[in-house]
mmCIF file of C-alpha atoms and ligand atoms in Angstrom:
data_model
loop_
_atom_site.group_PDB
_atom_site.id
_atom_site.type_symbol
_atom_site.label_atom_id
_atom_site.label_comp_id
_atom_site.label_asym_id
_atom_site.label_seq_id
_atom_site.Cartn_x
_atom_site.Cartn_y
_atom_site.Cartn_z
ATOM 1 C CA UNK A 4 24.742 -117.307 86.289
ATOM 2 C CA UNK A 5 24.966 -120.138 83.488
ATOM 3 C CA UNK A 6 26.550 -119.785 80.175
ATOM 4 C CA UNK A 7 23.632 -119.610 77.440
ATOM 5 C CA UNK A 8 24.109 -122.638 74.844
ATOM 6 C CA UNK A 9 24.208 -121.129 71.547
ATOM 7 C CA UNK A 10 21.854 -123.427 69.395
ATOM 8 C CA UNK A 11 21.937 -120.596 66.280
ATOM 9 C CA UNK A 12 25.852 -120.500 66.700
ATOM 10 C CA UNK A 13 26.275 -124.416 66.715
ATOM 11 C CA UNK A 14 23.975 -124.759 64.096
ATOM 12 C CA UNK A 15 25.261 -122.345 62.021
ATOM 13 C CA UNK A 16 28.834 -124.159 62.173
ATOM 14 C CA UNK A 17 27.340 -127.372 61.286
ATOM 15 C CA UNK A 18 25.705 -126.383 58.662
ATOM 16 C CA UNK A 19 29.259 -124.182 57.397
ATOM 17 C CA UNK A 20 30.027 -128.408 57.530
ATOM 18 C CA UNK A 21 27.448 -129.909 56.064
ATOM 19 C CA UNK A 22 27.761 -127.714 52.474
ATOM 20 C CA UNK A 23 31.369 -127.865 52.559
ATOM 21 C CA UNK A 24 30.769 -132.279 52.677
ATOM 22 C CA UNK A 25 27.669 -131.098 50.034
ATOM 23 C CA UNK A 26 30.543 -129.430 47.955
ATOM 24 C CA UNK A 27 32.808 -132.606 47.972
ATOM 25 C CA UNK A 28 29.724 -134.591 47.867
ATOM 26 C CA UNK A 29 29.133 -133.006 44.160
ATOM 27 C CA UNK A 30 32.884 -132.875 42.738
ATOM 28 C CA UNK A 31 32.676 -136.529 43.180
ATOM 29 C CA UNK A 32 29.224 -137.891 42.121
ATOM 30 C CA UNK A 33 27.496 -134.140 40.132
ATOM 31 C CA UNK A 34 24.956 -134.932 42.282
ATOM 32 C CA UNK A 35 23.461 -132.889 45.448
ATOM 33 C CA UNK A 36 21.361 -134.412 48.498
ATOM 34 C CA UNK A 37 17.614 -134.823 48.325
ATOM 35 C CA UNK A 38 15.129 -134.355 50.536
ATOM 36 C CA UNK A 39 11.448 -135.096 50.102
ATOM 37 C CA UNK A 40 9.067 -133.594 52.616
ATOM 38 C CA UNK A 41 5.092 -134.510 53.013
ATOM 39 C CA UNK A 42 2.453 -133.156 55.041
ATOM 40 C CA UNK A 43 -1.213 -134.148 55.010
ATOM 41 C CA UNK A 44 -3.467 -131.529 56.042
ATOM 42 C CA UNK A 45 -3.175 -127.612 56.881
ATOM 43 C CA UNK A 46 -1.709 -127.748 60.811
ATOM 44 C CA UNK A 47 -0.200 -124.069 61.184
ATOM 45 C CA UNK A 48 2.656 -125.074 63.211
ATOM 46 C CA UNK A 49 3.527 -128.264 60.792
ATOM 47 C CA UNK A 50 3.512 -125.823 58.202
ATOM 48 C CA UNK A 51 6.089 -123.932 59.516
ATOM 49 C CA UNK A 52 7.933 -126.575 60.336
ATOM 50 C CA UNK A 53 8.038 -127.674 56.949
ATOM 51 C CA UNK A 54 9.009 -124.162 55.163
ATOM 52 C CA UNK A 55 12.409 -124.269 57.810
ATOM 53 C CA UNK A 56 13.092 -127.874 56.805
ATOM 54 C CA UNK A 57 12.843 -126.668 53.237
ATOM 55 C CA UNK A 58 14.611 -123.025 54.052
ATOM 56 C CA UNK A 59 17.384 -125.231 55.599
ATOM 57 C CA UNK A 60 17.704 -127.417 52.262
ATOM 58 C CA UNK A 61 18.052 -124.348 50.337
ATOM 59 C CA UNK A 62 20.900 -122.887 53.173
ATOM 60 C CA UNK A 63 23.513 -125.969 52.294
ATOM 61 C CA UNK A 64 22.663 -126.330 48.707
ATOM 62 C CA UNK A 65 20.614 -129.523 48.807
ATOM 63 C CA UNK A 66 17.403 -130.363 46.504
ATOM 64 C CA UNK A 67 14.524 -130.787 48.159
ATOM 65 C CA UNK A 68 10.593 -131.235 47.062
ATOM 66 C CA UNK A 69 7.358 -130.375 49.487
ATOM 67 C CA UNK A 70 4.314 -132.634 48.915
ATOM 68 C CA UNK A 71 1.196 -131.490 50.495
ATOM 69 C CA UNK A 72 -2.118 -133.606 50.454
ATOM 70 C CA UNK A 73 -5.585 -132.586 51.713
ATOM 71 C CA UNK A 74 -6.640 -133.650 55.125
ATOM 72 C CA UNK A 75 -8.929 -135.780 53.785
ATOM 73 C CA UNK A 76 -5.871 -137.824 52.362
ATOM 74 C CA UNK A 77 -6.585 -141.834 52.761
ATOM 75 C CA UNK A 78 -3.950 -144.544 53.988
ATOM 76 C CA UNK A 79 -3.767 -145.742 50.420
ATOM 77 C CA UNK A 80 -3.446 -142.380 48.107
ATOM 78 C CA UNK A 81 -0.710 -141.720 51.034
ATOM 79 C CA UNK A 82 0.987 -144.885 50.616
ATOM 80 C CA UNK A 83 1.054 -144.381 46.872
ATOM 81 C CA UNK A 84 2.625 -140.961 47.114
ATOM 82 C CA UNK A 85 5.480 -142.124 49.401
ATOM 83 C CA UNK A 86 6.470 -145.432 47.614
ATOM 84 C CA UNK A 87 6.735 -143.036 44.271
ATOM 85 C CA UNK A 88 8.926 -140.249 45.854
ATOM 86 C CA UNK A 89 11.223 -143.221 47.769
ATOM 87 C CA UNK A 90 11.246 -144.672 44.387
ATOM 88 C CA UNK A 91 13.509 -141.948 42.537
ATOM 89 C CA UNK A 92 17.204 -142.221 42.700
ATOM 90 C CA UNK A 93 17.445 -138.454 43.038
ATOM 91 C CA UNK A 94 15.748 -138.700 46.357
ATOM 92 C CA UNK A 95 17.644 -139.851 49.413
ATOM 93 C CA UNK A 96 15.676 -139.107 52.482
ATOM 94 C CA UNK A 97 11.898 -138.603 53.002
ATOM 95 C CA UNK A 98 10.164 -137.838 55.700
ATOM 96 C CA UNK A 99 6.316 -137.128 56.656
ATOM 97 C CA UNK A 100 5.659 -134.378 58.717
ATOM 98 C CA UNK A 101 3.956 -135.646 62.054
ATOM 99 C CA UNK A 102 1.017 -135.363 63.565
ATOM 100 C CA UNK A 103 -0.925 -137.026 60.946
ATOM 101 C CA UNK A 104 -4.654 -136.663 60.709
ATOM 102 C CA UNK A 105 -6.421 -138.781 63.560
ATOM 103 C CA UNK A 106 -7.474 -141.479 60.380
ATOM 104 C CA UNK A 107 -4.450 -142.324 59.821
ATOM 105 C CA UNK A 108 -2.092 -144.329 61.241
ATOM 106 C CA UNK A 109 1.467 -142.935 61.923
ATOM 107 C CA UNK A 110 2.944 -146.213 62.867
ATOM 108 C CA UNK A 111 2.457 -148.155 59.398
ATOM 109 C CA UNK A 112 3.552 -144.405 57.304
ATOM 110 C CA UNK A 113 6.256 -144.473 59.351
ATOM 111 C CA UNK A 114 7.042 -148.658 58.193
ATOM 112 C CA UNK A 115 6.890 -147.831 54.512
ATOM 113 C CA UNK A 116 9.545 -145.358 54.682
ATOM 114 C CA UNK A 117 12.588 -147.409 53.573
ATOM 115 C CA UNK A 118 15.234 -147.325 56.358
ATOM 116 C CA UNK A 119 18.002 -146.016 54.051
ATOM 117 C CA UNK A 120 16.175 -142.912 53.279
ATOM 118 C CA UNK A 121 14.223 -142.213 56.668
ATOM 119 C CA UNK A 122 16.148 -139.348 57.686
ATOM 120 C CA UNK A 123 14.053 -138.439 60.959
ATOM 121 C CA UNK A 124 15.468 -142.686 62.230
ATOM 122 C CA UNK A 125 11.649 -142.965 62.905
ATOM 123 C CA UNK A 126 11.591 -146.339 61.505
ATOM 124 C CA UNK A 127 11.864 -149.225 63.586
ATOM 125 C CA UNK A 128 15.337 -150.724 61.704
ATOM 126 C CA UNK A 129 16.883 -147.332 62.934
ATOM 127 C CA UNK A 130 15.370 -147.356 65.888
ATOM 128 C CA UNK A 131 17.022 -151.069 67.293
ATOM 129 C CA UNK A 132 20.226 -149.770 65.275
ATOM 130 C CA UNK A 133 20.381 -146.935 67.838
ATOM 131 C CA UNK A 134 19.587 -149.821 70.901
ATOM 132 C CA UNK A 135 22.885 -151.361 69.222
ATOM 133 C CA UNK A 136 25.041 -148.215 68.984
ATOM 134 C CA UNK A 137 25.721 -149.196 64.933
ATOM 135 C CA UNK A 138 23.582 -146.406 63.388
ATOM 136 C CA UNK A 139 23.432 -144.728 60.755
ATOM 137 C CA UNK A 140 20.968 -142.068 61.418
ATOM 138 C CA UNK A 141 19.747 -140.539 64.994
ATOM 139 C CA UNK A 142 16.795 -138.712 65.761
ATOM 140 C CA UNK A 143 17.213 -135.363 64.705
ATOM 141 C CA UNK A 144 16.317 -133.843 67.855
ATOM 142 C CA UNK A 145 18.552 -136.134 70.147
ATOM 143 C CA UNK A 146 21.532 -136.402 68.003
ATOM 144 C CA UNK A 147 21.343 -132.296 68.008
ATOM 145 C CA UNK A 148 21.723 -132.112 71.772
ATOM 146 C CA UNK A 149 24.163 -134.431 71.777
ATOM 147 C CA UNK A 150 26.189 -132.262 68.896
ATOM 148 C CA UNK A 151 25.495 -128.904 71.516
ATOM 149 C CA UNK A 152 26.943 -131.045 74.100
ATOM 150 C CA UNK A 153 30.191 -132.465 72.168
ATOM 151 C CA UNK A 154 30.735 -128.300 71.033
ATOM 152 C CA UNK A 155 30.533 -126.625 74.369
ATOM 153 C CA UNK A 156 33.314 -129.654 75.628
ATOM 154 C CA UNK A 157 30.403 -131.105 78.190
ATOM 155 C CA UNK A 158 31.929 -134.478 78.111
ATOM 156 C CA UNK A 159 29.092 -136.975 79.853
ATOM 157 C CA UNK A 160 31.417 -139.845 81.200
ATOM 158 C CA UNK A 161 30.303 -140.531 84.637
ATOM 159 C CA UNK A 162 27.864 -137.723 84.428
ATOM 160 C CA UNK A 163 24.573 -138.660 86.284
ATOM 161 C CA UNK A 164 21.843 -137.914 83.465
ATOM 162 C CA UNK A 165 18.361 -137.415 83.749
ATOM 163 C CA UNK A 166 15.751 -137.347 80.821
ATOM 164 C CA UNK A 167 12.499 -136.097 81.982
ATOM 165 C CA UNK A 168 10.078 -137.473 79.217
ATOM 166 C CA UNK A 169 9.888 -140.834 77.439
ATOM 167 C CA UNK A 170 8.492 -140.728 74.202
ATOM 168 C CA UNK A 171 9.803 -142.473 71.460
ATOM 169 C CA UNK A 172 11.246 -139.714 69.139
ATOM 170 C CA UNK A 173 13.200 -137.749 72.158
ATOM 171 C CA UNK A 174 13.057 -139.282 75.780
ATOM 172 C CA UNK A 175 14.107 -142.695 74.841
ATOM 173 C CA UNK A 176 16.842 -141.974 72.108
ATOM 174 C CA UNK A 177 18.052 -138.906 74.100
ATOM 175 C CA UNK A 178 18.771 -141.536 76.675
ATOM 176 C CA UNK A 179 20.063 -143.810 74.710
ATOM 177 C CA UNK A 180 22.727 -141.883 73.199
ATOM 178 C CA UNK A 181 23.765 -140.124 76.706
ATOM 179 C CA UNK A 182 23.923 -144.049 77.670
ATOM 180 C CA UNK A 183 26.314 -144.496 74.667
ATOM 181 C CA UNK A 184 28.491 -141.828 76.093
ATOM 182 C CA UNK A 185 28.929 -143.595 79.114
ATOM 183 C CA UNK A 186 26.910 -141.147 81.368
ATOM 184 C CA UNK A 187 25.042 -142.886 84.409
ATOM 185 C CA UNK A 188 20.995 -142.202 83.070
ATOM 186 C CA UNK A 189 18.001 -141.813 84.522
ATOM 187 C CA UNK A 190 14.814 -141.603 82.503
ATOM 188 C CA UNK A 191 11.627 -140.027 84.298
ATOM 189 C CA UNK A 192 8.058 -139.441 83.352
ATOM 190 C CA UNK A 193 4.639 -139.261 84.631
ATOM 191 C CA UNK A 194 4.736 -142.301 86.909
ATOM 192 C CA UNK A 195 7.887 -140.833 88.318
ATOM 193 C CA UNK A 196 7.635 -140.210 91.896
ATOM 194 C CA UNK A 197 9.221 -137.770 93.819
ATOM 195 C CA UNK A 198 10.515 -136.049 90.467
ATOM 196 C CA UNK A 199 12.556 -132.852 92.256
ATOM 197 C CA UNK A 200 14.722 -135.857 94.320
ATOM 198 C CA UNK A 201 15.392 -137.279 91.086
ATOM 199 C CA UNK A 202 16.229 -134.095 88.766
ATOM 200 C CA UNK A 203 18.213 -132.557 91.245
ATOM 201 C CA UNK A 204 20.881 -135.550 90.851
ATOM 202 C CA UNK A 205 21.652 -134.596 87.613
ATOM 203 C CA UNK A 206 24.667 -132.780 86.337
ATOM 204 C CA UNK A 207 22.932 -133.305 83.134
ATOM 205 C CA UNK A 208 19.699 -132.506 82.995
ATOM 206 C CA UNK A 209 17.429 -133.018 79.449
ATOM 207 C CA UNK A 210 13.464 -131.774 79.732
ATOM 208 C CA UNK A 211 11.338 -133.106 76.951
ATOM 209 C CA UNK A 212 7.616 -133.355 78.631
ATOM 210 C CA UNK A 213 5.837 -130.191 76.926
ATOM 211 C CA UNK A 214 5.044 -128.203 79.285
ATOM 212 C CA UNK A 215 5.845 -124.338 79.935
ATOM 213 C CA UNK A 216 7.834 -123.483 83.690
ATOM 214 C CA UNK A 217 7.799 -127.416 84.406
ATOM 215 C CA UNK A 218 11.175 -127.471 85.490
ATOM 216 C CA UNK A 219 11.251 -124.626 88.313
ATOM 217 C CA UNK A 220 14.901 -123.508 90.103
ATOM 218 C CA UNK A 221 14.116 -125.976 93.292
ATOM 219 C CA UNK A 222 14.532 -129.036 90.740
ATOM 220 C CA UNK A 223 18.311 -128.601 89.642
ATOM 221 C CA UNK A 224 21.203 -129.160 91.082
ATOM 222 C CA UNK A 225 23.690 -126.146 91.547
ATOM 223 C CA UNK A 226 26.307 -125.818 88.201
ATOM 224 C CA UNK A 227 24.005 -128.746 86.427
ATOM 225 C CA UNK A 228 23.908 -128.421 82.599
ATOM 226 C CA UNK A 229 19.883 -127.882 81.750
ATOM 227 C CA UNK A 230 19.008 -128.651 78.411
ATOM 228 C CA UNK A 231 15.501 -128.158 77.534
ATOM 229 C CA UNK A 232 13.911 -129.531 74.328
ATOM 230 C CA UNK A 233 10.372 -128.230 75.281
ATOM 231 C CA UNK A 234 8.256 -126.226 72.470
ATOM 232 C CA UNK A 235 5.438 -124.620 73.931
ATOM 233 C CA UNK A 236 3.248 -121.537 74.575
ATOM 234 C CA UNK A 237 3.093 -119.297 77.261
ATOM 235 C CA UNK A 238 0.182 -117.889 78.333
ATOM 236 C CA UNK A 239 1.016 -114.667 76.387
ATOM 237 C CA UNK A 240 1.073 -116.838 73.131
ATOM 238 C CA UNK A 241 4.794 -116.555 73.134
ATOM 239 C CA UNK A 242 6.945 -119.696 71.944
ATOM 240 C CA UNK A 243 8.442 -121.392 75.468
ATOM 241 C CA UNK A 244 10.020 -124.161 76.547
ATOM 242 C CA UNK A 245 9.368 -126.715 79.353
ATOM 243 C CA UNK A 246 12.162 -124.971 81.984
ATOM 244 C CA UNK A 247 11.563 -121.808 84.052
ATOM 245 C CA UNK A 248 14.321 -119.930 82.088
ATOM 246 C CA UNK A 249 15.020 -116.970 84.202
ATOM 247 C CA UNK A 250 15.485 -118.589 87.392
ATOM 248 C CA UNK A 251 17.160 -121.917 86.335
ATOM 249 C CA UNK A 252 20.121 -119.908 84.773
ATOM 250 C CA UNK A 253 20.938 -118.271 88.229
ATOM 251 C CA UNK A 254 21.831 -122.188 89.091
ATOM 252 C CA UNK A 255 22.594 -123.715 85.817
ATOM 253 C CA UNK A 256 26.391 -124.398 84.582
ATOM 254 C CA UNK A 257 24.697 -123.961 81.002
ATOM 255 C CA UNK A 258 21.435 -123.779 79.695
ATOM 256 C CA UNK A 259 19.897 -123.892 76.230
ATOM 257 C CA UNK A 260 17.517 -121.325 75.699
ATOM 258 C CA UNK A 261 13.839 -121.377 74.061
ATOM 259 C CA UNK A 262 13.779 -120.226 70.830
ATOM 260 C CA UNK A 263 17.681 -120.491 69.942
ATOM 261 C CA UNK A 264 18.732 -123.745 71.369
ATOM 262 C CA UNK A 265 17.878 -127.225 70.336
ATOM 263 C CA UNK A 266 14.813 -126.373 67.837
ATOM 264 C CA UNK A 267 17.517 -124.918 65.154
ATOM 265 C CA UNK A 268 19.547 -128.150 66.077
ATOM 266 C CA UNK A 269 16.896 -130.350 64.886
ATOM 267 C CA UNK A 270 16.588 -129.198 61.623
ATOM 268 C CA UNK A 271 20.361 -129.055 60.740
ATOM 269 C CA UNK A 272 20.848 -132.612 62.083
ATOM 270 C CA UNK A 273 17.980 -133.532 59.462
ATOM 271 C CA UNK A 274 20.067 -131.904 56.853
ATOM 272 C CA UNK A 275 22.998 -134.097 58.476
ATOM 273 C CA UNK A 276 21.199 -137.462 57.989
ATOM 274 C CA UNK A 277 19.857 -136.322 54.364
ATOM 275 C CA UNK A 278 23.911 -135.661 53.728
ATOM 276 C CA UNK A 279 24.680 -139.262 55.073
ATOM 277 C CA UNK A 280 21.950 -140.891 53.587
ATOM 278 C CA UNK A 281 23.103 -139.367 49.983
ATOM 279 C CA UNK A 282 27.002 -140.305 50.539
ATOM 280 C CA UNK A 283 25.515 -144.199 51.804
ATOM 281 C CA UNK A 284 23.998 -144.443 48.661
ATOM 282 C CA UNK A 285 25.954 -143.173 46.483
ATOM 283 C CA UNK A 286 28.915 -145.141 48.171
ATOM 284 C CA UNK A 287 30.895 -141.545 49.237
ATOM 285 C CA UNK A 288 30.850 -141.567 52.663
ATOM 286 C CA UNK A 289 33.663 -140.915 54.818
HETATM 287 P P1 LIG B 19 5.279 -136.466 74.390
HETATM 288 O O1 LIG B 19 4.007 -135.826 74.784
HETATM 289 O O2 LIG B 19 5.277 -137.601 73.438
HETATM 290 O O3 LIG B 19 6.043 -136.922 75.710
HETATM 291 C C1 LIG B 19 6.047 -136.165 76.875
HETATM 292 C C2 LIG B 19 6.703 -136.947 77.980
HETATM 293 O O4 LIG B 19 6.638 -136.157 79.164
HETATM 294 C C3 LIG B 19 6.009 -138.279 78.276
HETATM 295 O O5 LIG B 19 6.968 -139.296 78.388
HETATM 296 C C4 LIG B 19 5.304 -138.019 79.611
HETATM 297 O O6 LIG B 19 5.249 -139.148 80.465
HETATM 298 C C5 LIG B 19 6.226 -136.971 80.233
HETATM 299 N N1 LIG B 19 5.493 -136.209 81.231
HETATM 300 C C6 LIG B 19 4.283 -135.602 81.100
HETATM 301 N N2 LIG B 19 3.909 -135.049 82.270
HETATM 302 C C7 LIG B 19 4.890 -135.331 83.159
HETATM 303 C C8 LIG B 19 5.066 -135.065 84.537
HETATM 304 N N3 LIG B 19 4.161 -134.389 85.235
HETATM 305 N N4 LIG B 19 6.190 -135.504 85.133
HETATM 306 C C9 LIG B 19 7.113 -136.188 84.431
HETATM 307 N N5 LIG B 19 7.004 -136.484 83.120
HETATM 308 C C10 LIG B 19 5.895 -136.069 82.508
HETATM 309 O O7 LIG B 19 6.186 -135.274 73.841
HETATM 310 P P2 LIG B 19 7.493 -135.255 72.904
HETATM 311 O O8 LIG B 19 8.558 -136.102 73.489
HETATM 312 O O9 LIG B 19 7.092 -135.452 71.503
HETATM 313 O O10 LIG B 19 7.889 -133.719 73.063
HETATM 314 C C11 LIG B 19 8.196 -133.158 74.317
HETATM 315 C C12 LIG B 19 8.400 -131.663 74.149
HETATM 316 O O11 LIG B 19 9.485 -131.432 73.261
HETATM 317 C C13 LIG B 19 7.206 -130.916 73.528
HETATM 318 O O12 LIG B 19 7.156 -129.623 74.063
HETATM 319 C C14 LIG B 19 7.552 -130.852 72.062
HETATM 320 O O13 LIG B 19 6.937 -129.760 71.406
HETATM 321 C C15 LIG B 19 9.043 -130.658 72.148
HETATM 322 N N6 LIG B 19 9.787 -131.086 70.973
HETATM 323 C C16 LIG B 19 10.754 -130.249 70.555
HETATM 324 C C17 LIG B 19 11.516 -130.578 69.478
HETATM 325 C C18 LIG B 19 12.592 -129.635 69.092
HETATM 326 O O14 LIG B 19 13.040 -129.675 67.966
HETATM 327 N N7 LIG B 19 13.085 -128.788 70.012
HETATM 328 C C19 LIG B 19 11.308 -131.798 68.710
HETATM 329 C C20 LIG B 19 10.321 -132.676 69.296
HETATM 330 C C21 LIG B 19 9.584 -132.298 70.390
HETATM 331 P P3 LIG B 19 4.369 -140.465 80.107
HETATM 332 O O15 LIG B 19 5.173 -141.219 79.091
HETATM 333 O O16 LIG B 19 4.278 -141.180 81.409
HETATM 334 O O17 LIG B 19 3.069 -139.977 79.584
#
């Protein structure tokens, strides 16, 4: 049976981290990290996303503001609203929670947000950074796995990867950055064919498609590390991810469970980025 990845563990040591760097941050400068936070319309789930991000703020002692706007919110009032937040000194990372209202687009938001203060690395300046391996930010959600990874000792080098899922805020970075630590990487998706052959290499195996039991025992290799980044519902309502839990474990090396495991991660590697954006700007960093 695998060992269960502690994601409320890891997280809560990081953020022990992160306020302790907060600490020094504000013996040197009197200043503490800010993080602006807006969501258009009344999405339940964004919602909740956005009282944790804010919850988290309050955890390490940061600032942060929530703006929300009506659903009904056009392309220019939300322009407006984010080049006057990005504006203020006392601000160092914004973000806008996504999905955004069919009307509007989430590419351009996502191009006003300065690059220096996009703390999700949506933009795409921090995006090609990450193609170069001379980053400042990550993706929250990848550079969280990659942080469970580094504290259970999983080193990747030589590890065959595979990321099932390609989408541009987890498949692709999460592959990226196992790339960067020299594991061998295979990225999969719908097009994918014969998908069990291809997960069943892996001795490191990430699941970011979305959907609940997709990853069933007969896909993983024996003592493979199964990380799964999947946030769904069950058919009982209850919060899921995309691997079949119960059985996967029995073959697993590790596993990180859904809730517990790399959800908490993301938001404390948000708090991470809003830490290293502040320090970048105010010239602090380490
Ligand atoms: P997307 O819907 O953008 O991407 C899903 C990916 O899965 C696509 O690349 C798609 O392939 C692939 N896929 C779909 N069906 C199959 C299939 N049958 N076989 C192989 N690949 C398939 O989702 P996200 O990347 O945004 O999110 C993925 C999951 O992770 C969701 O459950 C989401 O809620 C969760 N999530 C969790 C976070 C966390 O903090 N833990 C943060 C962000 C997301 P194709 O490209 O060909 O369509």
């Amino acid at each position: 049976m695998g060992k269960i990845i502690d994601g409320k563990l890891i997280s809560r040591d990081t953020r022990e981290k992160i306020a302790e760097r907060r600490a020094a941050l504000y013996e040197k400068t009197g200043k503490v990290p800010g993080l602006a936070v807006v969501i258009v319309g009344d999405d339940p789930a964004s919602k909740v996303y956005v009282r944790n991000k804010k919850k988290g703020c309050e955890e390490v002692g940061f600032y942060s503001e929530v703006h929300e706007m009506p659903a009904d919110t056009t392309m220019e009032e939300l322009t407006e609203k984010i080049l006057s937040i990005v504006s203020r000194d006392e601000i160092n990372g914004i973000l806008v929670q996504l999905p955004l209202p069919s009307h509007l687009d989430e590419r351009r938001v996502i191009d006003i947000i300065p690059p220096e203060k996009d703390v999700d690395a949506f933009h795409p300046v921090n995006t090609g950074k990450i193609m170069i391996g001379n980053y400042c930010f990550l993706p929250c959600t990848p550079a969280g796995v990659m942080k469970m990874l580094e504290y259970e000792g999983i080193d990747v080098t030589g590890k065959e990867c595979v990321v099932v899922g390609r989408s541009n805020i987890v498949g692709k970075p999460m592959a990226m950055l196992l790339l960067q630590a020299n594991g061998t990487v295979t990225v999969c998706h719908s097009r994918t064919r014969n998908l069990p052959e291809v997960t069943r290499r892996a001795d490191i195996l990430v699941s970011a498609v979305g959907r609940p039991k997709f990853i069933t025992a007969d896909m993983v290799k024996e003592g493979a590390v199964v990380i799964d980044v999947g946030m769904n519902r069950d058919e009982s309502g209850k919060l899921c991810g995309d691997v079949d839990f119960d059985n996967v474990i029995e073959k697993a090396s590790a596993i990180t469970p859904v809730p517990g495991g790399v959800g908490v991660m993301t938001i404390t590697m948000l708090l991470e980025n809003t830490l290293r954006a502040a320090e970048a700007q105010w010239k602090c960093g380490k």
